[in-house]
Amino acid sequence: DVVMTQSPLSLPVTLGQPASISCRSSQSLVHSDGNTYLNWFQQRPGQSPRRLIYKVSNRDSGVPDRFSGSGSGTDFTLKISRVEAEDVGVYYCMQGIHWPFTFGPGTKVDIK
Amino acid sequence: EVQLVESGGGLVQPGGSLRLSCAASGFTFSVYWMSWVRQAPGKGLEWVANIKEDGSEQYYVDSVKGRFTISRDNAENSLYLQMNSLRADDTAVYYCGRDLMDSWGQGTLVTVSS
């Protein structure tokens, strides 16, 4: 199975400051169709996860533009330009090219 | 608005069975792959199974192969997960989702315990 790793696993942040989460996959996530199937999810406390970013850098509808995704091949990054209180939660990367699809272990973001 | 509503969870003894359902609305169900993802208490996310638009292909994570069956009824806009031979480590909140989980339900809790 493709192993997804994330760092850091815990990320205390100051409101208004930027934050960055790294995700690495054990295999390339580039599909033969040219797309790279790396998604990011946010899970706020007590809620279902929701997708933030698909195919590396595309924001889902309703996702604030302070969230951005980047990367290629096996190395990816989720950035929050200015953290707000509502961003507290766990963030997961996920690969959707090699079955079984797999998630990273999650990065817990909280406020300092 | 896309809506996914899971049901069917509960407490079951080891070795028992449960059938989860997911009622979909707000989109054309029959043109999307659908998936089940689970989350054990306090743990991360695990993809369990997915099924092609017409039900002709299904994929399972190794830990549930031979025990779980994913199915769908496009006429009823419904997704199912038949879970047999349940084990304690199947205890989790089970979420249904559209495609590569661009939409999630609220989840249904399955507890396997004697």
Coordinates of C-alpha atoms in Angstrom, one line a residue:
Chain A
D1 CA 0.0 0.0 0.0
V2 CA 1.1 3.6 -0.6
V3 CA 2.2 5.1 2.7
M4 CA 1.4 8.7 3.3
T5 CA 3.4 10.6 5.9
Q6 CA 2.7 14.1 7.3
S7 CA 4.8 16.5 9.3
P8 CA 4.4 17.9 11.7
L9 CA 1.8 15.8 13.5
S10 CA 1.1 18.6 15.8
L11 CA 1.1 22.3 14.9
P12 CA 0.4 25.0 17.4
V13 CA -0.1 28.3 15.6
T14 CA -0.7 31.9 16.4
L15 CA -3.8 33.5 15.1
G16 CA -3.1 35.5 12.0
Q17 CA 0.2 33.7 11.3
P18 CA 0.9 31.3 8.4
A19 CA 1.0 27.6 8.8
S20 CA 2.3 24.8 6.6
I21 CA 1.8 21.0 6.6
S22 CA 4.0 18.7 4.6
C23 CA 2.8 15.4 3.1
R24 CA 4.9 12.7 1.4
S25 CA 3.8 9.6 -0.5
S26 CA 5.8 6.4 -0.8
Q27 CA 5.0 6.3 -4.6
S28 CA 4.4 8.8 -7.3
L29 CA 0.8 10.1 -7.4
V30 CA 0.9 11.1 -11.0
H31 CA -1.7 9.2 -13.0
S32 CA -1.3 8.3 -16.6
D33 CA -4.1 10.8 -17.4
G34 CA -1.6 13.5 -16.3
N35 CA -3.4 14.4 -13.1
T36 CA -1.9 14.0 -9.6
Y37 CA -4.5 12.6 -7.2
L38 CA -3.5 14.2 -3.9
N39 CA -6.3 15.7 -1.8
W40 CA -6.4 17.5 1.5
F41 CA -9.2 17.2 4.1
Q42 CA -10.0 19.2 7.2
Q43 CA -11.8 17.7 10.2
R44 CA -12.9 20.2 12.8
P45 CA -13.6 18.9 16.3
G46 CA -16.8 16.8 16.4
Q47 CA -17.5 17.1 12.7
S48 CA -17.2 15.0 9.6
P49 CA -14.2 15.6 7.5
R50 CA -14.5 17.9 4.5
R51 CA -12.4 18.1 1.4
L52 CA -10.4 21.4 1.0
I53 CA -8.1 20.7 -1.9
Y54 CA -8.2 18.2 -4.8
K55 CA -5.6 17.3 -7.3
V56 CA -2.9 19.0 -5.4
S57 CA -3.9 22.7 -5.7
N58 CA -7.6 23.0 -6.6
R59 CA -9.8 24.5 -3.8
D60 CA -13.2 23.0 -3.3
S61 CA -16.2 25.3 -3.4
G62 CA -16.6 27.4 -0.4
V63 CA -13.0 26.9 0.8
P64 CA -11.4 30.2 1.8
D65 CA -8.6 31.4 -0.4
R66 CA -6.2 31.4 2.6
F67 CA -5.9 27.7 2.0
S68 CA -3.6 26.6 -0.8
G69 CA -2.0 23.4 -2.0
S70 CA 1.2 22.8 -3.9
G71 CA 3.6 20.1 -4.8
S72 CA 4.3 17.3 -7.3
G73 CA 5.3 13.7 -7.6
T74 CA 5.6 12.6 -4.0
D75 CA 6.0 15.8 -2.0
F76 CA 3.1 18.1 -1.2
T77 CA 2.2 21.0 1.0
L78 CA -0.9 22.6 2.4
K79 CA -0.5 26.2 3.5
I80 CA -2.8 28.5 5.5
S81 CA -1.8 32.1 4.8
R82 CA -3.3 33.5 8.0
V83 CA -4.7 31.1 10.5
E84 CA -8.1 31.8 11.9
A85 CA -9.8 30.3 15.0
E86 CA -12.1 28.2 12.7
D87 CA -9.1 26.4 11.2
V88 CA -8.5 24.4 14.4
G89 CA -8.8 20.7 13.7
V90 CA -7.0 17.8 12.1
Y91 CA -5.8 17.9 8.5
Y92 CA -5.3 14.8 6.4
C93 CA -3.7 14.3 3.0
M94 CA -5.0 11.5 0.9
Q95 CA -3.9 9.7 -2.3
G96 CA -6.5 8.6 -4.8
I97 CA -4.5 6.8 -7.4
H98 CA -3.3 3.5 -6.0
W99 CA -5.8 1.2 -4.4
P100 CA -6.3 1.0 -1.5
F101 CA -6.5 4.8 -1.3
T102 CA -4.7 5.9 1.8
F103 CA -4.7 8.9 4.2
G104 CA -1.9 10.4 6.0
P105 CA -1.9 10.1 9.9
G106 CA -3.2 13.7 10.3
T107 CA -1.8 16.9 11.5
K108 CA -3.5 18.5 14.5
V109 CA -3.7 22.3 14.3
D110 CA -4.5 24.3 17.4
I111 CA -4.0 27.8 18.6
K112 CA -1.1 28.7 20.8
Chain B
E1 CA -27.1 20.7 -2.3
V2 CA -25.4 17.3 -2.0
Q3 CA -26.7 15.3 1.0
L4 CA -25.5 12.0 2.2
V5 CA -27.2 10.4 5.2
E6 CA -25.9 7.2 6.7
S7 CA -27.9 4.8 8.9
G8 CA -27.8 1.3 10.2
G9 CA -25.0 1.6 12.8
G10 CA -25.2 0.2 16.3
L11 CA -23.9 -2.3 18.8
V12 CA -23.2 -5.8 17.5
Q13 CA -21.4 -8.8 19.0
P14 CA -18.2 -10.1 17.5
G15 CA -19.0 -12.4 14.6
G16 CA -22.2 -10.6 13.9
S17 CA -23.5 -8.6 10.9
L18 CA -24.8 -5.2 10.1
R19 CA -25.9 -3.4 7.0
L20 CA -25.2 0.2 6.6
S21 CA -27.2 2.4 4.3
C22 CA -26.4 5.8 2.7
A23 CA -29.2 7.9 1.2
A24 CA -28.0 10.3 -1.4
S25 CA -29.7 13.4 -2.7
G26 CA -28.9 16.7 -4.5
F27 CA -26.9 15.1 -7.3
T28 CA -27.2 12.5 -10.0
F29 CA -26.2 9.5 -8.0
S30 CA -25.9 7.1 -10.9
V31 CA -22.9 8.9 -12.5
Y32 CA -20.6 8.9 -9.5
W33 CA -18.3 6.4 -7.9
M34 CA -19.2 6.1 -4.2
S35 CA -17.1 5.1 -1.2
W36 CA -17.1 4.1 2.4
V37 CA -14.4 5.5 4.8
R38 CA -14.2 4.7 8.5
Q39 CA -12.6 6.3 11.5
A40 CA -11.9 4.3 14.7
P41 CA -12.5 6.2 17.9
G42 CA -9.7 8.8 18.3
K43 CA -7.9 7.6 15.2
G44 CA -7.3 8.6 11.6
L45 CA -9.2 7.9 8.4
E46 CA -9.2 4.6 6.6
W47 CA -10.7 3.9 3.1
V48 CA -12.9 0.8 3.3
A49 CA -14.4 0.3 -0.1
N50 CA -15.7 1.9 -3.3
I51 CA -18.0 1.1 -6.1
K52 CA -18.2 2.1 -9.7
E53 CA -21.1 4.1 -11.0
D54 CA -23.0 1.1 -12.4
G55 CA -21.9 -1.2 -9.6
S56 CA -19.8 -3.4 -11.9
E57 CA -16.6 -2.9 -10.0
Q58 CA -15.9 -2.9 -6.3
Y59 CA -12.7 -2.4 -4.4
Y60 CA -11.9 -3.2 -0.8
V61 CA -9.1 -2.7 1.7
D62 CA -7.5 -6.0 2.6
S63 CA -8.7 -6.0 6.2
V64 CA -12.4 -6.2 5.1
K65 CA -12.1 -8.4 1.9
G66 CA -14.3 -11.4 2.1
R67 CA -16.3 -9.9 5.0
F68 CA -17.8 -6.7 3.7
T69 CA -19.7 -6.1 0.5
I70 CA -20.4 -2.7 -1.0
S71 CA -23.4 -2.3 -3.2
R72 CA -25.7 0.4 -4.6
D73 CA -29.2 0.9 -5.9
N74 CA -29.2 3.7 -8.4
A75 CA -33.0 3.7 -8.7
E76 CA -33.2 4.4 -5.0
N77 CA -30.1 6.7 -4.8
S78 CA -28.7 4.5 -2.1
L79 CA -25.4 3.0 -1.2
Y80 CA -24.9 0.0 1.1
L81 CA -22.2 -1.7 3.1
Q82 CA -23.0 -5.3 4.2
M83 CA -20.6 -6.1 7.1
N84 CA -20.3 -9.8 8.2
S85 CA -18.0 -11.5 10.6
L86 CA -17.5 -8.3 12.5
R87 CA -14.5 -7.9 14.7
A88 CA -13.6 -5.5 17.5
D89 CA -11.2 -3.6 15.2
D90 CA -14.1 -2.8 12.9
T91 CA -15.5 -0.4 15.6
A92 CA -15.6 3.0 13.9
V93 CA -17.7 5.8 12.6
Y94 CA -18.5 4.8 9.0
Y95 CA -18.8 7.6 6.5
C96 CA -20.2 7.4 3.0
G97 CA -18.8 9.7 0.4
R98 CA -19.1 10.7 -3.2
D99 CA -16.3 10.0 -5.6
L100 CA -12.9 10.8 -4.0
M101 CA -14.8 12.0 -0.9
D102 CA -15.7 15.4 -2.2
S103 CA -18.8 15.2 0.0
W104 CA -19.2 13.3 3.3
G105 CA -22.2 12.2 5.3
Q106 CA -22.4 12.7 9.1
G107 CA -21.3 9.1 9.7
T108 CA -22.8 6.2 11.6
L109 CA -21.2 4.5 14.6
V110 CA -20.6 0.8 14.5
T111 CA -19.5 -0.7 17.8
V112 CA -18.4 -4.4 17.9
S113 CA -18.3 -5.6 21.5
S114 CA -19.6 -8.4 23.6

